[in-house]
Coordinates of C-alpha atoms and ligand atoms in Angstrom, one line a residue:
M1098 CA 4.6 4.5 3.4
K1099 CA 1.6 3.0 1.5
H1100 CA 0.7 3.3 -2.5
F1101 CA -1.1 5.9 -1.0
S1102 CA -0.8 7.6 -4.4
I1103 CA -3.3 4.5 -6.1
L1104 CA -5.6 5.5 -3.2
L1105 CA -6.0 9.2 -3.7
T1106 CA -7.2 8.6 -7.7
V1107 CA -9.5 5.5 -6.5
F1108 CA -11.3 8.2 -4.5
V1109 CA -10.6 11.1 -7.7
F1110 CA -12.8 7.8 -9.4
M1111 CA -15.1 6.6 -7.3
A1112 CA -16.1 10.8 -6.0
I1113 CA -17.0 11.7 -9.8
N1114 CA -19.0 9.0 -10.0
A1115 CA -20.2 9.7 -6.9
V1116 CA -21.3 13.4 -8.5
A1117 CA -22.4 12.0 -11.9
Q1118 CA -25.2 10.0 -10.1
T1119 CA -25.8 12.8 -7.3
E1120 CA -25.3 16.1 -8.1
R1121 CA -26.6 17.0 -4.2
P1122 CA -24.7 16.9 -1.3
S1123 CA -27.6 15.4 1.0
L1124 CA -26.3 12.6 3.1
P1125 CA -27.3 8.8 2.3
D1126 CA -30.0 7.1 3.5
Q1127 CA -30.1 3.1 4.2
A1128 CA -29.9 2.0 0.3
Q1129 CA -27.3 4.2 -0.5
L1130 CA -25.1 3.6 2.4
E1131 CA -25.9 -0.2 2.0
K1132 CA -24.7 0.4 -2.1
M1133 CA -21.8 2.2 -0.7
I1134 CA -20.5 -0.7 1.5
A1135 CA -21.4 -3.0 -1.1
R1136 CA -18.1 -1.4 -2.6
F1137 CA -16.1 -4.0 -0.3
A1138 CA -16.4 -7.3 -0.6
P1139 CA -16.4 -8.7 2.7
T1140 CA -13.6 -11.1 2.9
P1141 CA -12.7 -13.9 6.0
L1142 CA -8.8 -13.5 6.6
K1143 CA -7.8 -17.3 8.2
V1144 CA -4.4 -18.0 8.6
D1145 CA -3.1 -20.9 9.7
T1146 CA -1.5 -20.4 13.0
S1147 CA -1.1 -24.1 13.7
K1148 CA 2.6 -24.4 13.0
L1149 CA 3.5 -21.8 16.1
S1150 CA 5.1 -22.7 19.0
P1151 CA 3.3 -22.9 22.8
G1152 CA 4.7 -20.1 23.5
D1153 CA 4.2 -17.8 20.4
R1154 CA 0.9 -18.5 20.4
A1155 CA 0.1 -17.5 23.4
A1156 CA 2.0 -14.4 22.8
L1157 CA -0.2 -14.1 19.3
G1158 CA -3.0 -13.1 21.5
K1159 CA -1.6 -11.0 23.8
M1160 CA -0.1 -9.1 20.6
I1161 CA -4.0 -8.8 18.8
Q1162 CA -4.6 -7.4 22.0
A1163 CA -2.4 -4.5 22.0
A1164 CA -2.7 -3.6 18.9
R1165 CA -6.8 -3.6 19.0
L1166 CA -6.2 -1.0 21.2
L1167 CA -4.6 0.8 18.7
N1168 CA -8.1 1.0 17.3
D1169 CA -9.1 3.0 20.1
V1170 CA -5.7 6.0 19.9
F1171 CA -6.6 6.2 15.9
L1172 CA -10.5 7.6 16.2
K1173 CA -8.8 9.4 19.1
Q1174 CA -6.2 10.7 16.4
L1175 CA -8.4 11.1 13.4
W1176 CA -11.7 13.6 14.6
R1177 CA -12.2 15.2 18.4
G1178 CA -15.5 13.9 18.6
N1179 CA -15.3 10.3 16.9
T1180 CA -14.9 8.7 20.1
A1181 CA -18.7 10.2 21.5
L1182 CA -19.6 9.2 18.1
Y1183 CA -18.9 5.9 17.8
A1184 CA -20.7 5.2 21.5
E1185 CA -24.1 6.4 20.0
L1186 CA -23.4 5.2 16.8
Q1187 CA -23.1 1.4 18.5
K1188 CA -27.2 2.9 20.7
D1189 CA -28.6 2.8 17.2
T1190 CA -30.2 -0.7 16.2
S1191 CA -32.4 1.1 13.6
P1192 CA -31.3 -0.5 9.9
L1193 CA -30.2 2.9 8.8
G1194 CA -28.2 2.8 12.3
K1195 CA -26.4 -0.6 11.6
A1196 CA -25.9 1.1 8.3
R1197 CA -24.1 4.1 9.7
L1198 CA -22.6 2.1 12.4
H1199 CA -20.7 -0.4 10.1
Y1200 CA -19.9 2.3 7.4
F1201 CA -17.8 4.4 10.4
W1202 CA -16.3 1.4 11.1
M1203 CA -15.0 0.4 7.4
N1204 CA -13.9 4.4 7.9
K1205 CA -13.2 4.8 11.3
G1206 CA -14.7 7.6 11.4
P1207 CA -18.0 9.9 9.5
W1208 CA -15.9 10.6 6.2
S1209 CA -16.4 8.1 3.4
D1210 CA -12.0 6.9 2.4
I1211 CA -13.1 7.1 -0.8
D1212 CA -15.5 9.9 -1.8
E1213 CA -13.3 12.5 -1.1
F1214 CA -13.6 11.8 2.8
G1215 CA -17.6 13.5 2.4
A1216 CA -19.3 13.1 5.7
F1217 CA -22.2 10.6 5.8
I1218 CA -23.4 10.4 9.1
P1219 CA -25.2 13.7 10.3
G1220 CA -24.0 16.1 12.7
V1221 CA -20.7 16.4 11.9
P1222 CA -18.1 18.5 9.3
P1223 CA -19.2 18.2 5.5
R1224 CA -15.1 16.6 5.2
K1225 CA -12.8 15.1 7.0
P1226 CA -10.5 18.3 9.1
E1227 CA -7.7 18.0 7.3
G1228 CA -5.5 18.9 10.3
A1229 CA -7.5 15.3 11.8
N1230 CA -7.2 15.5 15.5
F1231 CA -3.5 16.1 15.2
Y1232 CA -4.4 20.7 15.3
P1233 CA -6.5 22.7 17.0
E1234 CA -9.4 22.7 14.4
D1235 CA -9.7 26.2 14.0
M1236 CA -5.8 26.9 13.4
T1237 CA -4.9 27.7 10.3
K1238 CA -1.6 26.8 8.0
A1239 CA -0.3 30.2 8.9
D1240 CA -0.8 30.1 12.9
F1241 CA 1.4 26.9 13.7
E1242 CA 3.9 28.8 11.2
K1243 CA 4.0 31.7 12.6
W1244 CA 4.1 30.2 16.4
V1245 CA 6.7 27.8 14.9
A1246 CA 9.2 30.0 13.5
T1247 CA 9.3 31.7 17.1
L1248 CA 10.5 28.7 18.5
P1249 CA 14.1 27.7 19.2
A1250 CA 15.7 24.5 17.0
A1251 CA 15.1 21.4 19.3
E1252 CA 11.1 22.9 20.4
Q1253 CA 10.6 23.2 16.2
E1254 CA 11.8 19.9 15.4
Q1255 CA 9.1 18.4 18.0
A1256 CA 6.3 20.7 17.4
K1257 CA 6.9 18.9 13.4
G1258 CA 7.7 15.3 14.9
F1259 CA 6.0 12.3 14.4
F1260 CA 5.1 11.6 17.4
S1261 CA 3.3 15.0 18.9
V1262 CA -0.1 16.4 19.3
L1263 CA -0.6 20.8 18.8
R1264 CA -3.0 22.4 21.2
W1265 CA -3.8 26.3 22.0
Q1266 CA -1.1 27.2 25.0
D1267 CA -4.0 30.8 23.9
A1268 CA -6.4 30.4 21.8
K1269 CA -7.0 34.1 21.7
A1270 CA -2.9 34.7 21.5
K1271 CA -2.7 31.9 19.0
T1272 CA 0.2 30.4 21.0
L1273 CA 0.2 26.9 20.6
K1274 CA 1.4 23.6 23.0
A1275 CA 3.0 20.5 22.1
I1276 CA 1.8 17.3 23.9
P1277 CA 3.5 14.1 23.5
Y1278 CA 1.5 11.1 22.0
S1279 CA 2.8 9.2 25.0
E1280 CA 1.2 11.8 27.2
E1281 CA -2.7 12.7 25.0
Y1282 CA -2.8 8.5 24.7
K1283 CA -2.0 7.8 27.9
A1284 CA -3.8 5.4 29.2
E1285 CA -4.5 3.3 26.1
L1286 CA -0.9 3.2 25.1
T1287 CA 0.1 2.0 28.9
R1288 CA -2.2 -0.7 28.6
S1289 CA -1.1 -1.6 24.5
A1290 CA 2.8 -1.3 26.4
A1291 CA 1.8 -4.2 29.3
L1292 CA -0.3 -6.2 26.5
L1293 CA 3.2 -6.2 24.3
Q1294 CA 5.7 -6.8 27.9
D1295 CA 3.4 -9.8 28.1
A1296 CA 3.7 -10.9 24.8
A1297 CA 7.5 -10.9 24.9
G1298 CA 7.6 -12.8 27.9
L1299 CA 6.1 -15.2 25.6
T1300 CA 7.5 -16.1 23.1
T1301 CA 10.5 -18.2 22.2
N1302 CA 11.9 -15.8 19.5
E1303 CA 14.9 -13.5 20.6
S1304 CA 14.3 -10.6 17.4
L1305 CA 10.8 -10.5 18.2
K1306 CA 11.2 -10.1 22.3
K1307 CA 13.6 -7.1 21.4
F1308 CA 11.8 -6.1 19.1
L1309 CA 8.4 -6.1 21.8
S1310 CA 9.9 -4.8 24.4
L1311 CA 11.2 -1.9 23.1
R1312 CA 8.2 -1.1 21.3
A1313 CA 6.4 -1.3 24.8
A1314 CA 9.1 0.9 26.2
A1315 CA 8.7 3.0 23.0
F1316 CA 4.9 3.6 23.8
L1317 CA 5.4 4.9 27.4
S1318 CA 8.6 6.8 26.3
N1319 CA 7.9 8.5 23.4
N1320 CA 10.9 7.5 22.0
Y1321 CA 10.8 5.6 19.1
Y1322 CA 14.2 5.0 17.6
E1323 CA 15.4 1.6 19.4
S1324 CA 12.5 -0.2 19.0
D1325 CA 12.1 1.7 14.7
M1326 CA 16.2 -0.2 14.3
A1327 CA 14.1 -3.7 16.3
W1328 CA 12.0 -3.7 13.8
M1329 CA 14.0 -3.2 11.2
D1330 CA 16.1 -6.6 12.1
L1331 CA 12.8 -8.9 13.0
D1332 CA 12.7 -11.5 11.4
A1333 CA 10.6 -14.1 13.5
P1334 CA 7.6 -16.6 12.5
L1335 CA 5.4 -14.2 14.4
D1336 CA 5.5 -10.6 12.6
I1337 CA 4.1 -7.2 13.0
T1338 CA 4.6 -4.2 12.8
I1339 CA 2.5 -1.2 15.6
G1340 CA 2.9 2.3 16.6
P1341 CA 2.8 5.6 14.4
Y1342 CA 3.6 5.3 11.4
E1343 CA 1.9 7.3 8.4
T1344 CA 1.5 11.0 7.8
Y1345 CA -1.3 10.7 5.6
N1346 CA -3.9 11.4 8.2
D1347 CA -2.0 14.9 8.4
E1348 CA -3.1 16.8 5.5
L1349 CA -2.1 20.0 6.4
F1350 CA 1.3 19.2 6.8
G1351 CA 1.9 15.5 6.7
Y1352 CA 4.3 15.5 10.3
K1353 CA 2.0 13.8 12.7
A1354 CA 1.8 10.0 12.7
G1355 CA -1.0 8.4 12.8
F1356 CA -1.6 4.7 15.6
E1357 CA -1.5 1.3 13.5
A1358 CA -0.9 -2.4 13.7
Y1359 CA -0.2 -5.3 11.8
V1360 CA -0.1 -8.4 13.1
N1361 CA 0.8 -11.0 10.7
L1362 CA 2.4 -14.6 10.5
R1363 CA 5.6 -15.2 7.8
D1364 CA 4.6 -16.8 4.7
D1365 CA 7.8 -19.3 4.9
A1366 CA 7.3 -21.0 1.3
E1367 CA 7.5 -17.3 -0.1
S1368 CA 10.2 -16.3 1.8
A1369 CA 11.8 -19.2 -0.2
K1370 CA 10.7 -18.0 -3.4
L1371 CA 12.3 -14.1 -2.5
E1372 CA 15.4 -15.7 -1.8
A1373 CA 15.7 -17.8 -4.8
F1374 CA 15.3 -15.1 -6.5
A1375 CA 17.8 -12.6 -5.1
K1376 CA 20.2 -15.2 -6.1
H1377 CA 19.8 -14.6 -9.7
L1378 CA 19.3 -11.0 -10.0
Q1379 CA 23.1 -10.1 -11.0
E1380 CA 22.2 -12.7 -13.6
V1381 CA 19.0 -11.0 -14.9
E1382 CA 20.8 -7.4 -14.3
T1383 CA 23.3 -9.1 -17.3
N1384 CA 20.7 -10.0 -19.3
L1385 CA 18.6 -6.7 -19.4
P1386 CA 17.5 -6.0 -22.8
I1387 CA 20.0 -3.0 -23.0
D1388 CA 23.1 -2.1 -24.2
P1389 CA 25.3 -3.4 -22.5
K1390 CA 27.2 -1.0 -21.5
Y1391 CA 24.1 0.1 -19.1
R1392 CA 23.9 -2.7 -17.5
N1393 CA 25.2 -2.6 -13.8
P1394 CA 28.2 -5.3 -13.5
K1395 CA 27.8 -5.2 -9.3
L1396 CA 24.4 -4.6 -7.7
G1397 CA 24.1 -3.7 -4.4
A1398 CA 22.2 -5.6 -1.7
A1399 CA 18.9 -5.8 -2.2
A1400 CA 16.2 -4.1 0.5
P1401 CA 15.0 -6.9 2.7
I1402 CA 11.3 -7.5 1.3
R1403 CA 8.6 -10.0 4.1
V1404 CA 5.8 -12.1 2.3
V1405 CA 3.0 -12.5 5.3
D1406 CA -0.3 -13.2 5.9
E1407 CA -2.2 -10.8 7.9
I1408 CA -4.4 -11.6 11.0
L1409 CA -4.6 -8.5 12.1
S1410 CA -4.9 -4.9 10.9
T1411 CA -5.7 -1.9 13.0
G1412 CA -6.2 2.4 13.7
D1413 CA -5.0 3.3 10.9
A1414 CA -4.3 0.4 9.0
A1415 CA -7.7 -1.1 8.6
H1416 CA -9.6 2.1 6.4
G1417 CA -10.9 2.2 3.4
V1418 CA -9.1 0.6 1.0
Q1419 CA -6.7 -2.1 2.2
T1420 CA -3.4 -2.0 2.1
A1421 CA -1.4 -4.7 0.2
A1422 CA 2.2 -3.7 0.9
Y1423 CA 3.9 -1.6 3.1
N1424 CA 7.6 0.2 3.4
L1425 CA 8.5 1.1 6.8
P1426 CA 10.5 2.5 8.9
N1427 CA 9.8 6.4 7.7
D1428 CA 11.8 8.0 10.1
D1429 CA 14.9 8.9 8.3
R1430 CA 17.6 8.8 10.7
V1431 CA 17.1 4.9 10.7
V1432 CA 16.5 4.7 7.1
Q1433 CA 20.3 6.3 6.4
K1434 CA 21.5 3.8 8.9
K1435 CA 19.6 0.1 8.1
G1436 CA 18.0 0.6 5.3
S1437 CA 13.6 0.1 5.1
K1438 CA 11.7 -2.5 4.9
R1439 CA 8.9 -4.0 2.5
V1440 CA 6.5 -6.2 3.9
M1441 CA 3.7 -7.4 1.6
L1442 CA 0.5 -9.2 3.0
K1443 CA 0.1 -12.2 0.5
N1444 CA -3.8 -13.2 2.1
V1445 CA -4.7 -9.6 1.2
Q1446 CA -3.6 -9.2 -2.0
E1447 CA -5.0 -13.0 -3.0
A1448 CA -8.6 -11.7 -1.0
K1449 CA -8.5 -9.0 -3.6
F1450 CA -7.6 -10.6 -6.6
E1451 CA -10.3 -12.9 -5.3
S1452 CA -13.2 -10.3 -5.0
V1453 CA -11.7 -7.5 -7.7
L1454 CA -9.0 -9.2 -10.2
I1455 CA -11.4 -12.1 -11.2
P1456 CA -15.0 -10.4 -11.5
I1457 CA -12.4 -7.9 -14.4
A1458 CA -11.2 -10.6 -15.9
K1459 CA -14.8 -11.9 -16.5
H1460 CA -15.5 -8.8 -17.5
T1461 CA -12.6 -8.0 -19.9
L1462 CA -11.2 -11.4 -21.1
A1463 CA -12.3 -14.0 -23.1
K1464 CA -13.4 -16.7 -21.7
S1465 CA -10.5 -19.5 -23.0
Q1466 CA -8.7 -17.3 -21.2
L1467 CA -10.2 -17.2 -17.8
A1468 CA -8.7 -20.1 -17.2
D1469 CA -5.7 -18.6 -16.9
V1470 CA -5.8 -16.2 -14.2
K1471 CA -4.5 -17.7 -11.1
F1472 CA -3.1 -15.9 -8.1
E1473 CA -0.2 -18.1 -8.0
P1474 CA 1.3 -15.7 -11.3
F1475 CA -0.4 -12.7 -9.9
F1476 CA 1.4 -13.1 -6.7
T1477 CA 4.9 -14.0 -8.1
H1478 CA 4.6 -11.4 -11.0
I1479 CA 4.4 -8.9 -7.8
L1480 CA 7.2 -9.9 -6.2
A1481 CA 9.2 -9.5 -9.3
H1482 CA 8.4 -6.3 -9.6
E1483 CA 9.3 -5.0 -6.1
L1484 CA 13.0 -6.8 -6.8
M1485 CA 13.1 -5.2 -10.6
H1486 CA 12.8 -1.8 -8.9
G1487 CA 16.7 -2.2 -8.1
L1488 CA 17.6 -3.0 -11.1
G1489 CA 18.2 -1.7 -14.0
P1490 CA 19.9 2.5 -14.0
H1491 CA 20.0 3.9 -10.8
E1492 CA 23.9 5.5 -11.1
I1493 CA 24.0 7.5 -14.6
K1494 CA 26.5 9.7 -16.5
V1495 CA 24.8 12.5 -18.9
A1496 CA 27.0 14.8 -20.6
G1497 CA 29.6 13.7 -18.3
R1498 CA 27.9 14.5 -15.0
S1499 CA 26.7 12.3 -12.6
T1500 CA 23.0 11.7 -11.7
T1501 CA 19.8 10.1 -11.1
P1502 CA 17.5 9.0 -13.7
R1503 CA 14.8 10.3 -10.9
E1504 CA 16.4 14.0 -11.3
E1505 CA 16.4 13.9 -15.2
I1506 CA 13.2 12.7 -15.9
K1507 CA 11.7 14.5 -12.8
G1508 CA 7.6 14.6 -12.7
L1509 CA 7.8 11.7 -15.2
Y1510 CA 9.7 9.3 -13.8
G1511 CA 7.2 7.6 -11.4
A1512 CA 5.0 5.8 -14.7
I1513 CA 8.2 5.3 -16.5
E1514 CA 10.1 3.3 -13.4
E1515 CA 6.4 1.6 -12.6
A1516 CA 6.1 0.1 -16.3
K1517 CA 10.4 -0.6 -16.3
A1518 CA 9.4 -2.5 -12.5
D1519 CA 5.9 -3.8 -14.5
V1520 CA 7.7 -5.1 -17.7
T1521 CA 11.6 -6.0 -16.3
G1522 CA 9.7 -8.1 -14.0
L1523 CA 8.4 -9.9 -16.8
F1524 CA 11.5 -10.3 -19.2
A1525 CA 12.9 -11.9 -15.7
L1526 CA 10.3 -14.5 -14.5
Q1527 CA 11.0 -15.3 -18.6
Y1528 CA 14.4 -15.6 -18.1
M1529 CA 14.2 -17.9 -14.9
M1530 CA 11.4 -20.0 -16.6
D1531 CA 13.8 -20.2 -19.5
H1532 CA 17.3 -21.3 -17.3
A1533 CA 15.1 -22.6 -14.5
K1534 CA 17.2 -25.6 -14.6
E1535 CA 20.5 -24.1 -14.8
M1536 CA 19.4 -22.0 -11.9
N1537 CA 17.8 -24.5 -10.0
L1538 CA 14.9 -22.9 -9.1
S1539 CA 12.3 -26.2 -10.4
G1540 CA 11.0 -25.9 -7.0
V1541 CA 10.1 -22.3 -6.2
L1542 CA 8.8 -21.3 -10.2
A1543 CA 6.6 -22.8 -12.6
T1544 CA 7.3 -23.4 -16.3
G1545 CA 6.4 -24.6 -19.1
D1546 CA 3.9 -24.2 -21.2
Q1547 CA 0.9 -23.8 -19.1
A1548 CA 3.2 -21.8 -16.7
E1549 CA 4.0 -18.9 -18.9
R1550 CA 0.4 -18.7 -21.0
Q1551 CA -1.2 -18.0 -17.7
L1552 CA 1.6 -15.5 -16.5
Y1553 CA 0.7 -13.1 -19.2
T1554 CA -2.9 -13.7 -19.5
T1555 CA -2.7 -12.6 -15.4
F1556 CA -0.9 -10.0 -16.2
L1557 CA -3.5 -8.6 -18.8
A1558 CA -5.8 -9.2 -16.5
S1559 CA -4.1 -6.9 -13.7
A1560 CA -3.5 -4.3 -16.3
F1561 CA -7.1 -4.0 -16.2
R1562 CA -7.0 -2.9 -11.8
S1563 CA -4.4 -1.2 -12.8
L1564 CA -6.1 1.5 -15.2
R1565 CA -8.5 1.6 -13.0
F1566 CA -7.0 3.8 -10.9
G1567 CA -7.0 6.7 -13.8
L1568 CA -4.0 7.8 -15.4
N1569 CA -3.1 10.3 -12.4
D1570 CA -1.4 7.8 -11.0
A1571 CA 1.9 6.5 -11.5
H1572 CA 1.1 2.9 -11.8
G1573 CA -2.4 3.8 -14.1
K1574 CA 0.2 5.7 -16.0
G1575 CA 2.6 3.1 -16.8
M1576 CA -0.2 0.8 -17.3
A1577 CA -1.7 2.7 -19.7
V1578 CA 2.2 3.0 -21.9
Q1579 CA 2.2 -0.8 -21.5
F1580 CA -1.4 -2.0 -22.6
N1581 CA -1.0 0.2 -25.7
Y1582 CA 2.3 -0.8 -26.4
L1583 CA 2.1 -4.7 -26.4
S1584 CA -1.6 -3.3 -28.7
D1585 CA 0.3 -1.9 -30.9
H1586 CA 2.6 -4.7 -31.5
G1587 CA -0.1 -7.6 -31.3
A1588 CA 0.8 -9.1 -28.2
F1589 CA -3.1 -7.9 -26.3
V1590 CA -5.8 -8.5 -29.2
Q1591 CA -9.6 -7.3 -29.0
Q1592 CA -11.8 -9.4 -29.9
A1593 CA -14.8 -8.7 -32.2
D1594 CA -16.8 -9.3 -29.2
G1595 CA -14.9 -6.7 -27.5
T1596 CA -12.9 -8.7 -24.9
F1597 CA -9.2 -9.2 -25.1
V1598 CA -6.6 -12.2 -25.1
V1599 CA -3.4 -12.4 -25.5
D1600 CA -0.8 -13.8 -29.0
L1601 CA 1.8 -15.8 -26.8
T1602 CA 4.0 -15.8 -30.0
K1603 CA 4.2 -12.1 -30.0
I1604 CA 4.4 -11.1 -26.4
K1605 CA 7.6 -12.4 -25.3
Q1606 CA 9.9 -10.2 -27.8
A1607 CA 6.9 -7.7 -27.4
V1608 CA 8.2 -6.5 -23.7
K1609 CA 11.6 -7.2 -24.3
D1610 CA 11.4 -4.9 -27.0
L1611 CA 9.0 -2.3 -24.8
D1612 CA 12.1 -3.2 -21.9
H1613 CA 14.5 -1.9 -23.6
D1614 CA 13.3 1.6 -24.4
L1615 CA 12.5 2.4 -20.8
L1616 CA 15.3 0.7 -19.6
T1617 CA 17.3 2.7 -22.2
I1618 CA 15.2 6.4 -21.2
E1619 CA 16.5 5.5 -17.8
A1620 CA 20.2 5.0 -19.2
E1621 CA 20.2 8.0 -20.9
G1622 CA 18.2 10.4 -18.2
N1623 CA 15.9 11.4 -21.6
Y1624 CA 13.4 13.2 -20.6
E1625 CA 12.2 14.3 -23.9
G1626 CA 11.8 9.9 -24.8
A1627 CA 10.3 10.2 -21.5
K1628 CA 7.3 12.5 -22.4
K1629 CA 6.8 11.3 -25.6
L1630 CA 6.7 7.5 -24.8
L1631 CA 3.5 8.8 -22.1
D1632 CA 2.0 11.8 -24.6
E1633 CA 1.6 9.1 -27.2
M1634 CA 1.5 5.6 -25.3
G1635 CA 0.2 6.8 -21.3
I1636 CA -3.4 7.5 -22.3
I1637 CA -6.8 5.8 -22.4
R1638 CA -8.1 5.0 -25.8
P1639 CA -11.8 5.1 -26.6
A1640 CA -12.1 1.5 -27.0
L1641 CA -10.2 0.5 -23.6
K1642 CA -12.4 3.7 -21.9
K1643 CA -15.5 1.6 -23.0
V1644 CA -14.1 -1.3 -21.0
L1645 CA -12.7 0.3 -18.4
D1646 CA -17.0 2.3 -18.1
G1647 CA -19.0 -1.5 -18.1
M1648 CA -16.7 -2.0 -15.1
Q1649 CA -18.2 -0.1 -12.1
D1650 CA -20.4 -2.5 -10.5
I1651 CA -17.2 -4.1 -9.6
P1652 CA -16.1 -4.0 -6.4
T1653 CA -13.2 -1.5 -6.0
D1654 CA -11.4 -3.6 -3.0
V1655 CA -12.4 -5.4 0.3
E1656 CA -13.5 -5.6 3.9
P1657 CA -11.3 -8.1 5.7
I1658 CA -13.4 -9.6 8.7
F1659 CA -10.4 -11.6 11.1
V1660 CA -11.7 -14.5 11.6
T1661 CA -8.5 -15.8 12.3
A1662 CA -8.3 -12.7 15.3
N1663 CA -11.4 -13.5 17.0
E1664 CA -11.1 -17.2 17.8
I1665 CA -7.9 -16.9 19.0
S1666 CA -9.0 -13.3 21.2
P1667 CA -12.3 -13.7 21.0
Q1668 CA -13.5 -9.7 21.5
Ligands
ZN292 ZN1 6.2 -0.3 -7.8

C-alpha cells in the first residue's frame, strides 16, 4: 500500500486552487496545460549500475523491457478508450497536441490525477469512470452486488478478487462474467513473462532468479501466491516489484489490482545504516520519554525495510504524484505468513527533496538556516519515522481490558501515530547521536553540533511540506500538532520578516515533552486526550496559513525521466 491519503489531499488541495482560478468546466488550452504540467518538476533519475555483475546487467535490460509492457496493460485497465486515444495523440504534432500527449503520459490517461481526475482532452468522459475498465462502464454498484449474491462462494471470491475483470454476460439481464487477467491481457502478459524468464536465466542471484520465474509463471496462471511469497524473500542487488498490486483505481469497490512495476537497485549504504539502527531499537524503547511501566521490555522483530534507487517505474506506479515508498504485498494470506515489506525509493525522495523541499525551505526559513537543509538528515529521519512505528505502545490495557491504541483512539489514531513516529524519530536520532560511540554508530550516523542543527532545521522545512497536504491527511494533521506544539514551546520561532528559525536550546526538551504526551495518550488509549490535543493543536493558525498560501507556485511533485533505464534498454 502507498501512503495514499497524501495523494487524496493533494487532489483536494489542487482542486480547490483549480476551481478558484477557473469557474468553468472547459478544457485547458495549451498555456493552461503547460502550467498543469509545470506543477511536476522534470527530474532525471540516474542510477549507478556499474557494480552489477555482467549477468545481472543483462538481466536488468530484460527486466526493463518486461516492466515497460505493463504500461500497455495499465492503459487498458484505466479506461477502455485509452489505447486508441494514446495512438491518436501520438499522431498530433501541433503544440497543443504535444502538450496533451505529454500530460496524458504523466497521468496514463486523459484525466488529471491531482485535479480530482478532471478531463483535459476532448471526447472523453468528464471524469475517470469510478470502476475504471475493471467493470462495464454502465454497470452500477447495485448491479454487481445483486449478481454476485447469486453465485456460489468460490465464484464470489473470484468475482471480488484482485486479478479479474468483469464484463457483461448478458447486459439486458444484468448478468456478468469474471475474466482472469491472464486471459484479458494475455498478449502483453505472455511477452512480459517471457522477458522475466529470460532475466531469471541471466541473473546470478538465487532469490531474484526464483522470484522472476515464479512471477513469470503467475502472469500465465493468474495465481500470484507463490511469487508474492518469493518477493518477501527477495534480497538481491537488483530489486524488482512487478505485477498487479494496488486497488486504488477501482473506486467502485477497491477489489481490482492495477499492473505496475518498479525496477530498482538496492542501496547498500542505507541498508547498512538501517541494520545498524535496528540493533539498537530495544535500547531506544527502553529509554523512551514515558512512564517506564509503559515501555515494551521485548520488542518483536521489525518488519523488513529495503532502501533502493528506482531505475524505472511503469503502469500504476507511474502516474500523477510519484510513489516515494510502498508496503507490499496486499494479499492477506501472504501477509499473515510472512508479513509485509516496505520499499523506500531513495532517489525519488531525493528528487522530491531538491524540487519541492528546497524551494519550500527558501520560502519559509531564514536565509541563515538554508545551509542546514540537507537530504541526508531528511532521509535518515524518514527511516527513523518508519522504524518508530514499531516502537511505543501497541498492546495496552484499559480498565483491565486487553486492547490496542488503534482500537481505543479510533479515527484519531492515524494523526496521533504519524505525529508519534515523527517526534519519536527525532528523539531516537538524538539519543543515537548522544550515544553514537557506545552504540558503535559513528560510521553510519553523523554527530556533533552541525549534524544536530541539520536534523532539526531540515525537519522544520519538511514540516511545511507535510502541512501542504492539508489537515484531512493523517500526516498533515499530525504535523500541525507538532508545528504548533514546538512553536508554543519556543523551539520554532517566527521572525519579524515572517521566516522561521529553530531554537536549538529549546528543541530537544520540547521534542521529549511532546513525545511523552503522544506516547502516553497511546499507552492509556486516551481518546479524550487525543481529541483535546488534535482540537487545540491540529489546526492551521493564521500566521502559518499566510506562509502556506504563499507556496502555490512551488512544484507539487516531480516528473521522473528514466535516464538510466533508457540507456540500458533504448526504447
Ligand atoms: Zn508513517
